[in-house]
CSV table of C-alpha atoms and ligand atoms in Angstrom, one decimal:
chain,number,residue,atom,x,y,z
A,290,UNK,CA,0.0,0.0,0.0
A,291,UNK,CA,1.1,3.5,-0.9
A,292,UNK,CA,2.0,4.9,2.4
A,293,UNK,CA,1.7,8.6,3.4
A,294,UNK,CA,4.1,11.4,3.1
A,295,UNK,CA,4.8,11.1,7.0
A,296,UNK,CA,5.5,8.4,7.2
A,297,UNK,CA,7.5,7.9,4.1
A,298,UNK,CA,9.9,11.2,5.5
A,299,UNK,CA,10.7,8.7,8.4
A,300,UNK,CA,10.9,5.2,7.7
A,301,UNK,CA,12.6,6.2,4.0
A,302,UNK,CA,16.2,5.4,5.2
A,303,UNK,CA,18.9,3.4,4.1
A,304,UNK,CA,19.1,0.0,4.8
A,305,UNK,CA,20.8,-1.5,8.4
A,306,UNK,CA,24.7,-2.0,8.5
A,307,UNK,CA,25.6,-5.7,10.6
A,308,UNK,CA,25.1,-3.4,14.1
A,309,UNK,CA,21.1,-3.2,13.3
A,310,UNK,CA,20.9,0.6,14.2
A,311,UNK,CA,18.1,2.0,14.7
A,312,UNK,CA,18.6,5.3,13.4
A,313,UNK,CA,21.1,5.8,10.3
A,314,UNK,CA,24.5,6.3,10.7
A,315,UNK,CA,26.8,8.6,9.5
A,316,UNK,CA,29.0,8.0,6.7
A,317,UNK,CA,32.0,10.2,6.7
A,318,UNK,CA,34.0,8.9,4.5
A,319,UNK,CA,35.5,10.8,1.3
A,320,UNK,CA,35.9,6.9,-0.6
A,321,UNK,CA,35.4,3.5,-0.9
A,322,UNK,CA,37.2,0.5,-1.3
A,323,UNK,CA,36.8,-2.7,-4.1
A,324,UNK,CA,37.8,-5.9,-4.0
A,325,UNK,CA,40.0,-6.6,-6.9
A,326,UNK,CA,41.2,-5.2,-10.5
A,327,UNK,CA,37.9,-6.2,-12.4
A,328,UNK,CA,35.5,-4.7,-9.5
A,329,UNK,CA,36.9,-1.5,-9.9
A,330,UNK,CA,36.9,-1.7,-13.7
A,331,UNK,CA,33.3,-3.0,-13.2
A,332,UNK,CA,32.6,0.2,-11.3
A,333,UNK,CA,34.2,3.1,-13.3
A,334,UNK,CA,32.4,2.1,-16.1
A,335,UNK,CA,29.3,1.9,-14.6
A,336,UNK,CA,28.3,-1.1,-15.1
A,337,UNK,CA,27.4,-1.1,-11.2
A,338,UNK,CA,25.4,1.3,-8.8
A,339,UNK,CA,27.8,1.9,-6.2
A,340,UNK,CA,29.6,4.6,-4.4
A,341,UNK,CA,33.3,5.0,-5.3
A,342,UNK,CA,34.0,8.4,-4.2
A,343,UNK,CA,31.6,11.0,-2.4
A,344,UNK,CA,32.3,13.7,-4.6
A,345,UNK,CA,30.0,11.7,-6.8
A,346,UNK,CA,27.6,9.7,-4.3
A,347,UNK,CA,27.6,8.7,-0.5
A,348,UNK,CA,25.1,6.5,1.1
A,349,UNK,CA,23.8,10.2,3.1
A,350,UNK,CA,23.5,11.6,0.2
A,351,UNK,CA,22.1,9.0,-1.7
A,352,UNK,CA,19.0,8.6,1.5
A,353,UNK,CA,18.3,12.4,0.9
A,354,UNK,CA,17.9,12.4,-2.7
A,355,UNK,CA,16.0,8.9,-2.1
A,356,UNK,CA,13.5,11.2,0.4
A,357,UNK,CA,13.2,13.9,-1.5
A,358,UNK,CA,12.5,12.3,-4.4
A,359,UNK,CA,9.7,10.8,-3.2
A,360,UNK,CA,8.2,13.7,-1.0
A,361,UNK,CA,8.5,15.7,-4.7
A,362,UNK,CA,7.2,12.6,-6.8
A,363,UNK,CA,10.6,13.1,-9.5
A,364,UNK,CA,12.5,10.1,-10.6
A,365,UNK,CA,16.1,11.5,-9.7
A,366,UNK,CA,17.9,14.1,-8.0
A,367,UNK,CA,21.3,15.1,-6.7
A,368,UNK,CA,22.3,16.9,-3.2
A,369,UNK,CA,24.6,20.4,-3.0
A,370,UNK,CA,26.9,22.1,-0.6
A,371,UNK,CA,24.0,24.5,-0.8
A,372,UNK,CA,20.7,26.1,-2.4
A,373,UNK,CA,22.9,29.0,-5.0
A,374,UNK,CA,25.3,25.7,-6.2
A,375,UNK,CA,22.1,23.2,-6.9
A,376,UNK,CA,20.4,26.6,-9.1
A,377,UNK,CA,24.0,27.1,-10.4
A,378,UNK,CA,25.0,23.3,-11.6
A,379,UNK,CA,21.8,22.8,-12.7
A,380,UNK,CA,21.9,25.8,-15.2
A,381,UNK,CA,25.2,25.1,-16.2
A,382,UNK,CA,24.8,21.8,-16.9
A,383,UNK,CA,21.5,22.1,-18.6
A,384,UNK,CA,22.7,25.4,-21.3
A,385,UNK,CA,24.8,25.9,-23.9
A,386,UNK,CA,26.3,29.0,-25.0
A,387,UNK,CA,24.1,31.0,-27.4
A,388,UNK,CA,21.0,29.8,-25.2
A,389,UNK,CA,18.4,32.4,-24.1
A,390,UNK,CA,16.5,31.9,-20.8
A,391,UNK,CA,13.2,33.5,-19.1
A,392,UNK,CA,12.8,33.6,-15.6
A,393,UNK,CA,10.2,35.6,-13.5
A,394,UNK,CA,11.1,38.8,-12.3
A,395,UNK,CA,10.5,38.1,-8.5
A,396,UNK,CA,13.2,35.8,-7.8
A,397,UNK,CA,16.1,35.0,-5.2
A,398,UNK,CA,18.7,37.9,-5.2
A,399,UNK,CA,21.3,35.7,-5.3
A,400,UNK,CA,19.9,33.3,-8.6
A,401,UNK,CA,19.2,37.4,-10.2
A,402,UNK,CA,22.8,37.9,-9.6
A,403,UNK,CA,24.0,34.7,-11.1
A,404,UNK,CA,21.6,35.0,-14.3
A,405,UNK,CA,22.3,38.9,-14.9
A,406,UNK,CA,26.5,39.1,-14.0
A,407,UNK,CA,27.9,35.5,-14.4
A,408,UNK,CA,25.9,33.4,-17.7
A,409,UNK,CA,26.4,36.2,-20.1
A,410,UNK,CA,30.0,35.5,-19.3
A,411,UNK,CA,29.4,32.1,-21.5
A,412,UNK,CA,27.1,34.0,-23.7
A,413,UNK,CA,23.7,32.6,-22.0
A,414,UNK,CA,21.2,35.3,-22.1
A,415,UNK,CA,17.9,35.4,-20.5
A,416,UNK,CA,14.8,38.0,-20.5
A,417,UNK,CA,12.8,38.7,-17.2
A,418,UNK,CA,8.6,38.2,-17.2
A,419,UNK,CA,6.4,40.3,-15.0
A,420,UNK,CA,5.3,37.4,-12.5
A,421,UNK,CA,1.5,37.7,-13.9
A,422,UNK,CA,2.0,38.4,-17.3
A,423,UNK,CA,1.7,35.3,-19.2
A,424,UNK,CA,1.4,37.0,-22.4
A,425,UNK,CA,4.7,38.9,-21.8
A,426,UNK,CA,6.2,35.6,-20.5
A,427,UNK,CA,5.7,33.9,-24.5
A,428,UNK,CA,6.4,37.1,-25.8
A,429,UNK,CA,10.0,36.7,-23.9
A,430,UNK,CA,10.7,33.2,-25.4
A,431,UNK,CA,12.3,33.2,-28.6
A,432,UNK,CA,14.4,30.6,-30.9
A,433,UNK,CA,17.3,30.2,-28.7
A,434,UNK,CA,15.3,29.8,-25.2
A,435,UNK,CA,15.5,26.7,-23.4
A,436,UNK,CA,14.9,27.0,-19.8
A,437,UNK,CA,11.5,28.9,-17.7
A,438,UNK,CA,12.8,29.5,-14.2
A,439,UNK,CA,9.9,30.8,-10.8
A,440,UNK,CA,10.0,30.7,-7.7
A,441,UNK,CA,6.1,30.3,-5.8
A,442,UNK,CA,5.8,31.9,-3.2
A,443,UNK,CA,8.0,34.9,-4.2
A,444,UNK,CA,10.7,36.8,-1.4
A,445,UNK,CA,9.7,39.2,-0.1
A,446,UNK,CA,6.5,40.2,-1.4
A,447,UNK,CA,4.9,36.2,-0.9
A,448,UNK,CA,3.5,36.8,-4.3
A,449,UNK,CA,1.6,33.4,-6.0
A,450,UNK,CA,2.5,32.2,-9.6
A,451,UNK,CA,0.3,29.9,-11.7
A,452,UNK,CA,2.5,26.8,-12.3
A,453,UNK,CA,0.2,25.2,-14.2
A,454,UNK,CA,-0.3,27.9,-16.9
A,455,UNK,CA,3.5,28.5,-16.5
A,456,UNK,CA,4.1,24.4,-16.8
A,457,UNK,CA,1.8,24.7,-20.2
A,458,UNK,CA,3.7,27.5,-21.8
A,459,UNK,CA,6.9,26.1,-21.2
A,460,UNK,CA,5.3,22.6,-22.8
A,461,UNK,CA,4.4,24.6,-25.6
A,462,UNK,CA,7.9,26.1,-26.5
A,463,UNK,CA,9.3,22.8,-25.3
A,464,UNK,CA,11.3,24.8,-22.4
A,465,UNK,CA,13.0,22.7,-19.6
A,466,UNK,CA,10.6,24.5,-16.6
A,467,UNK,CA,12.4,24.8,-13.2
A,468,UNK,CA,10.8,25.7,-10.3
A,469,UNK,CA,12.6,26.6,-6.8
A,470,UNK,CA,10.1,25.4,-4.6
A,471,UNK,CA,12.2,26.8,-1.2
A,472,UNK,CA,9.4,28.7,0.2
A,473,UNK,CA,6.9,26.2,0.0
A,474,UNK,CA,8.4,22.8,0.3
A,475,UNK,CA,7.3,19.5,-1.1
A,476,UNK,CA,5.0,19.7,1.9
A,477,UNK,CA,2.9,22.3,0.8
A,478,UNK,CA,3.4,22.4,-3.0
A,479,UNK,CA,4.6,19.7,-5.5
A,480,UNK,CA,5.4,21.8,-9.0
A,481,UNK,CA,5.7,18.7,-10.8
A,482,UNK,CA,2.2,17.9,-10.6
A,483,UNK,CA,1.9,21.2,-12.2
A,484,UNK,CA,4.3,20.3,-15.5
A,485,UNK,CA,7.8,21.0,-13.4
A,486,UNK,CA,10.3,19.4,-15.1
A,487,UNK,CA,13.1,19.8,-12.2
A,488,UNK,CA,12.3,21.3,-8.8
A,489,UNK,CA,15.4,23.0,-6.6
A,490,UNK,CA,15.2,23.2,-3.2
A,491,UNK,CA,18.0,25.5,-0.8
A,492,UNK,CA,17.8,23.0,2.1
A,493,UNK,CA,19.2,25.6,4.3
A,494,UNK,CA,15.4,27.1,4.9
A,495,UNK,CA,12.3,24.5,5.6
A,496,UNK,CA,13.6,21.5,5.0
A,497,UNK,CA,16.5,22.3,7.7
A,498,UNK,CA,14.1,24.3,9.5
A,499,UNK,CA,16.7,25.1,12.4
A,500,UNK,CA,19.6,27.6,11.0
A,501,UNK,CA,22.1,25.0,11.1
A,502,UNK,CA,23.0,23.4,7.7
A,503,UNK,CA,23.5,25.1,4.2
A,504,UNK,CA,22.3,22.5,1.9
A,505,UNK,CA,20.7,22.4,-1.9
A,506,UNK,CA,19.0,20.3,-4.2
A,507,UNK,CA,17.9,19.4,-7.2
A,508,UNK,CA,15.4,16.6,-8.6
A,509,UNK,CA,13.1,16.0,-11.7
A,510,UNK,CA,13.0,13.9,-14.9
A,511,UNK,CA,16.5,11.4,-15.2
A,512,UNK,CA,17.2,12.5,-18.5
A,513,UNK,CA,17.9,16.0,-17.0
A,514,UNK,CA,19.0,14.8,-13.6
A,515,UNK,CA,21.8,12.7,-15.9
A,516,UNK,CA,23.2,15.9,-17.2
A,517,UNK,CA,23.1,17.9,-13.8
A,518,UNK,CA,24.9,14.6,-12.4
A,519,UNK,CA,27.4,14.4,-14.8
A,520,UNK,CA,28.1,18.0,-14.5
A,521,UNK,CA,28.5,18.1,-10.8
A,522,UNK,CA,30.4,14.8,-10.3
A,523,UNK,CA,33.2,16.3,-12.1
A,524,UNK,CA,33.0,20.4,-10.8
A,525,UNK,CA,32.3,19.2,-7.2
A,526,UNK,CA,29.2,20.8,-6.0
A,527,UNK,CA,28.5,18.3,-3.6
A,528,UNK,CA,26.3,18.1,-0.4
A,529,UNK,CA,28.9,16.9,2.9
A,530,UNK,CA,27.8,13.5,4.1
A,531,UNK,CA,27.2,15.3,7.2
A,532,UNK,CA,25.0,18.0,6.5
A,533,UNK,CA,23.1,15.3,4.0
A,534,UNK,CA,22.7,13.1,7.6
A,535,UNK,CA,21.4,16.0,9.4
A,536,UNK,CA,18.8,17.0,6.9
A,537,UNK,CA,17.6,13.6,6.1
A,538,UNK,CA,17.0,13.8,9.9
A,539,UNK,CA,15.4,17.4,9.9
A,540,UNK,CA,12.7,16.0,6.7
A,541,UNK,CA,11.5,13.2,9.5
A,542,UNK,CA,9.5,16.4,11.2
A,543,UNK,CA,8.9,18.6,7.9
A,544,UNK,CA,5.5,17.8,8.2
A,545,UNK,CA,4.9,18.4,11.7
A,546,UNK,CA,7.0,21.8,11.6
A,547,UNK,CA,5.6,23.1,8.7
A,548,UNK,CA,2.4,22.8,10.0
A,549,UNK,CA,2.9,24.5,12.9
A,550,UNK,CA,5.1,27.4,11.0
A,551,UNK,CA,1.4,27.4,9.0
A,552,UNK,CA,-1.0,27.9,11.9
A,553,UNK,CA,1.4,30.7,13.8
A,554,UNK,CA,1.7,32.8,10.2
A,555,UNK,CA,-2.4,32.7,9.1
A,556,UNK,CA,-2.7,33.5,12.8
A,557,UNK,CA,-0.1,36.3,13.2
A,558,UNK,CA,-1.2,37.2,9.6
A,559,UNK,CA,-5.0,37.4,10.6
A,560,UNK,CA,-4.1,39.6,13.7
A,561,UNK,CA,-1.8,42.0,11.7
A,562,UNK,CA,-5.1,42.7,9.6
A,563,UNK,CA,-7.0,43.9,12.3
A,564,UNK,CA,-3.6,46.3,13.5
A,565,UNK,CA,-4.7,50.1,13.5
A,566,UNK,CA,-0.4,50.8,12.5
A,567,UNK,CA,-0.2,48.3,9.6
A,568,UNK,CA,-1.2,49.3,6.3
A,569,UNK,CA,-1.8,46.4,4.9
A,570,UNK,CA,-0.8,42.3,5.2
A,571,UNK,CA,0.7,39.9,2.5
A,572,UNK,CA,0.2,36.0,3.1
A,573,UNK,CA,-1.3,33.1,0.6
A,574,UNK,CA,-3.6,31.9,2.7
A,575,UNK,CA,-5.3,35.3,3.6
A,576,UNK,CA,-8.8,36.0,1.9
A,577,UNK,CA,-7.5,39.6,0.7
A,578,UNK,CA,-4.3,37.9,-0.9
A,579,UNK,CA,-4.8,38.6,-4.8
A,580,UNK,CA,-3.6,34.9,-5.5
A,581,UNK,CA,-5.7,33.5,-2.8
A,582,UNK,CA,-7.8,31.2,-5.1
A,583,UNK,CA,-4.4,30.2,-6.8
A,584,UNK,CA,-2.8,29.3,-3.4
A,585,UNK,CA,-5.5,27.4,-2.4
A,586,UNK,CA,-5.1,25.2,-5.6
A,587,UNK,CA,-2.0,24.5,-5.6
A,588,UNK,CA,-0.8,25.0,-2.0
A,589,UNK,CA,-1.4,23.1,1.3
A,590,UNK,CA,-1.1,26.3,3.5
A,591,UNK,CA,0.3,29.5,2.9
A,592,UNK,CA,3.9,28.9,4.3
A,593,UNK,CA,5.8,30.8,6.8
A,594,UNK,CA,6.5,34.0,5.6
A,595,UNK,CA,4.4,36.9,6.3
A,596,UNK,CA,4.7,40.4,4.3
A,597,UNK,CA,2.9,43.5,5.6
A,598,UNK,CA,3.3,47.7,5.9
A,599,UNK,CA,3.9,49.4,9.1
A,600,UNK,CA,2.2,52.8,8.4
A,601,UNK,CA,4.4,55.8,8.5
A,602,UNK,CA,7.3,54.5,5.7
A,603,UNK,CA,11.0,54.3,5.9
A,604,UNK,CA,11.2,55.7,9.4
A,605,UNK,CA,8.5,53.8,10.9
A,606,UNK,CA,9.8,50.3,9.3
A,607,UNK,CA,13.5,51.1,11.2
A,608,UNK,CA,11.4,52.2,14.1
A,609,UNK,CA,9.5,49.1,14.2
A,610,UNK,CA,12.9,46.3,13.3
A,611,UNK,CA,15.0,48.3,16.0
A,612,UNK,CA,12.2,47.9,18.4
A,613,UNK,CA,12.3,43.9,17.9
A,614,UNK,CA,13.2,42.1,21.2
A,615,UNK,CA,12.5,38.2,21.0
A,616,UNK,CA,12.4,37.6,17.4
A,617,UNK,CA,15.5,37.3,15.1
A,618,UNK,CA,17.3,40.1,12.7
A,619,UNK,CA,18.3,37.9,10.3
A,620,UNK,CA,18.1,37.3,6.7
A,621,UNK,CA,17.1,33.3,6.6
A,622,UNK,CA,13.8,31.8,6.7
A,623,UNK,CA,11.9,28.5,7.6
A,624,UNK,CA,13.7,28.6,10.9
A,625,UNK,CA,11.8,27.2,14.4
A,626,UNK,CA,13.5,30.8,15.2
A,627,UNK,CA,11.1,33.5,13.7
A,628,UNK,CA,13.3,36.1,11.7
A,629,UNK,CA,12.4,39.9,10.7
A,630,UNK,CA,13.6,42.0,8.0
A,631,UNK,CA,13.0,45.3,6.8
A,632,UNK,CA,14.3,45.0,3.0
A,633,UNK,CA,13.8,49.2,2.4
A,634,UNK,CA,16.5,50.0,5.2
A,635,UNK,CA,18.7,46.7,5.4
A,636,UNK,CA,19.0,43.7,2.4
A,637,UNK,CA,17.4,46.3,-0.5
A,638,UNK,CA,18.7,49.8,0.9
A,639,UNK,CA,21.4,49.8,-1.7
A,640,UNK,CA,18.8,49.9,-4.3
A,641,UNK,CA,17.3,53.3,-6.0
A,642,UNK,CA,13.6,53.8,-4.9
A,643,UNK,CA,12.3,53.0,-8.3
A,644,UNK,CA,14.4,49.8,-8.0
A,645,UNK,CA,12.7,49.1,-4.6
A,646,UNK,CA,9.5,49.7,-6.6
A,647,UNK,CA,9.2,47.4,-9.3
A,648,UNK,CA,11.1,44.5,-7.0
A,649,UNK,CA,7.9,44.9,-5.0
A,650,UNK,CA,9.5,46.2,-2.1
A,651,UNK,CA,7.8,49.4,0.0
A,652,UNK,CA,9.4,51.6,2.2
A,653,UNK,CA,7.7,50.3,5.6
A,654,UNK,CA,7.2,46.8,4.4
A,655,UNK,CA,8.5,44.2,7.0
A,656,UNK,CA,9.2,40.6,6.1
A,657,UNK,CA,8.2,37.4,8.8
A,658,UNK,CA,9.4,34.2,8.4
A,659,UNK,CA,7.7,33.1,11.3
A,660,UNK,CA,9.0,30.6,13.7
A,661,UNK,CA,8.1,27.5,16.1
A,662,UNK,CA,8.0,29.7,19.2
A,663,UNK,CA,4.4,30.0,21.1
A,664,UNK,CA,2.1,32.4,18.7
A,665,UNK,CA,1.2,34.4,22.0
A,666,UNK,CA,5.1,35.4,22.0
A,667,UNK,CA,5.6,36.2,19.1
A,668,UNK,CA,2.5,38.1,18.4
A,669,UNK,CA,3.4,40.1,21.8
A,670,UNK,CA,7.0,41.1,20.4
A,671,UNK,CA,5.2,42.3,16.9
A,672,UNK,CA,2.8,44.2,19.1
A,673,UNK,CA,5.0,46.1,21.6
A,674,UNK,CA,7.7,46.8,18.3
A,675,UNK,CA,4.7,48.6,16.4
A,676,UNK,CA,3.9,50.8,19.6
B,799,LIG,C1,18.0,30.9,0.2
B,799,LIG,C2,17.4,30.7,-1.1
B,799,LIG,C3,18.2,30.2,-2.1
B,799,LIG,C4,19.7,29.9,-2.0
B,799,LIG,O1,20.0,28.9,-1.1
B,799,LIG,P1,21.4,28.8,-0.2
B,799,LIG,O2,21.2,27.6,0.5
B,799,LIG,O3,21.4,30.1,0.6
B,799,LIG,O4,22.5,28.8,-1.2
B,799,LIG,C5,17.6,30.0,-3.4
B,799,LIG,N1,16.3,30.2,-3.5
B,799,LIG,C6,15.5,30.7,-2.6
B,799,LIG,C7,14.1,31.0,-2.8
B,799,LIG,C8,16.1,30.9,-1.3
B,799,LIG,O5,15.3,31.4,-0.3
């Protein structure tokens, strides 16, 4: 019988060494041995699935891909020393020079950076979509494009995308369509039910969940996931047995925690409404949301993170982060911690106002990625910081 997403993130594990442990062990190893001449032949040609050498597979890494592929429903994958090398390898390994790709405005600085300052070093061009414009979306595509890249839910603004129309489109111009599915995680949202043909993943957010690993990850169709592999076996991308042990561990309560990260952010988010200082409040699973009906298609809950406007602009969003006591400044997410930004004065100050504008970004906007602690503590912190 086709057992549950629970309990598939826990009992998904690799099989027993001769000590019977209960929980699996740790692998830290950077080879492994063979038994004679004709083995290892045997082995470097591939004529064998085993591990030779962890740059290109460890039994750790090799349980978290296993997990993930599941929890996502793709046929392969392959794990990274982080989020920006899965998004980079996978690129690389998947374009040529002279290719074209789009990708939706709203998207991870750092995956912006990469697209707009480092492909075009290797001639790779791309054009940016407004994230609701569909029509300017195809009109972006042209003879050369191969590759649609989103992100849904967007940072900071928790903005909703349509995968499925995306997933069509990208069918249509027979593009390879990525999706980084960070925000969400294959909890809440599976894009390839939606036409994804790989979906990334920075492990360092949910699927962590508790600030301690950096991890990436990429998984999809295993005519793609080949490429990405071969790529990354020789460059070196790879995911540390270690970190790969701890986050296999940290996916046995993604369920559980993401649930609770859930209830805490509809709840802060439904207080926030009511707020005589805020302006206005951002989250997916919020009536007012202008994706609403789109979240609840094609989300579980709304995620973590929480957007909204302290009234009073630039001034009264510093006011409002310096008054912060329990929660975290920080600039991570999907951590039991719960973490508070004010992009206009801190991660987007650098940017012109107009700049600030069309990335979505206001000038008392506050970002929440809100956290495990008791929702009465966290609301009481918000409170007393907004005065
Ligand atoms: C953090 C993040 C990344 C990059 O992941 P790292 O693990 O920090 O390299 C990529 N995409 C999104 C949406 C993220 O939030």
């Amino acid at each position: 019988m086709k057992k549950k997403f629970e309990t598939n993130a826990i009992r998904n594990q690799m099989g027993r060494t001769e000590h019977l442990e209960h929980s699996a062990p740790l692998f830290l190893t950077s080879s492994f041995v063979f038994e004679n001449a004709e083995d290892m032949r045997a082995s470097f040609a591939e004529e064998k699935e085993r591990n030779i050498y962890s740059r290109y597979s460890n039994p750790n890494c090799t349980e978290l891909i296993d997990k993930v592929c599941q929890m996502e429903g793709a046929e392969s994958g392959f794990a990274f020393a982080s989020g920006m090398a899965a998004v980079f390898s996978t690129m690389a390994a998947l374009l040529n020079s002279g290719d074209h790709m789009v990708a939706a405005q709203s998207i991870f600085g750092s995956t912006h950076s990469l697209i707009t300052n480092f492909f075009p070093k290797w001639s790779i061009g791309h054009t940016f979509f407004p994230i609701h414009d569909l029509a300017a979306a195809e009109r972006a595509i042209g003879p050369n494009t191969k590759l649609m890249y989103v992100e849904s839910p967007t940072n900071p603004g928790v903005d909703v995308l349509d995968l499925e129309a995306l997933g069509k489109l990208a069918k249509k111009h027979n593009l390879i369509f990525v999706v980084d599915n960070c925000f969400a995680s294959p909890y809440l949202q599976r894009p390839i039910e939606f036409g994804a043909d790989l979906v990334i993943h920075s492990g360092t957010k949910l699927m962590d969940g508790q600030g301690r690993v950096l991890a990436g990850i990429t998984v999809g169709r295993a005519d793609l996931m080949d490429k990405v592999y071969r790529f990354s076996r020789i460059t070196g991308p790879a995911l540390s047995p270690f970190n790969a042990w701890v986050l296999s561990k940290s996916l046995e309560t993604l369920a559980i925690r993401v649930d609770r990260h859930c209830d805490n952010a509809l709840a802060l988010a439904k207080h926030l409404e009511t707020h005589p200082r805020v302006a206005w409040v951002k989250y997916p699973f919020l009536k007012s949301h202008p994706q609403y009906a789109l979240a609840k298609k094609q989300m579980k809950a709304g995620g973590c993170v929480v957007a909204f406007e302290v009234k009073g602009g630039l001034e009264a969003g510093k006011r409002f982060f310096d008054a912060i006591a329990l929660l975290s400044l920080s600039a991570n997410l999907g951590d039991s911690r719960s973490i508070v930004t004010h992009p206009a004065s801190t991660t987007h100050s650098k940017l012109l106002p107009e700049e600030r504008a069309a990335a979505g970004i206001t000038d008392g906007m506050v970002r929440i990625s809100v956290g495990l602690e008791h929702l009465s503590d966290i609301i009481a912190d918000i409170d007393q910081a907004l005065g």
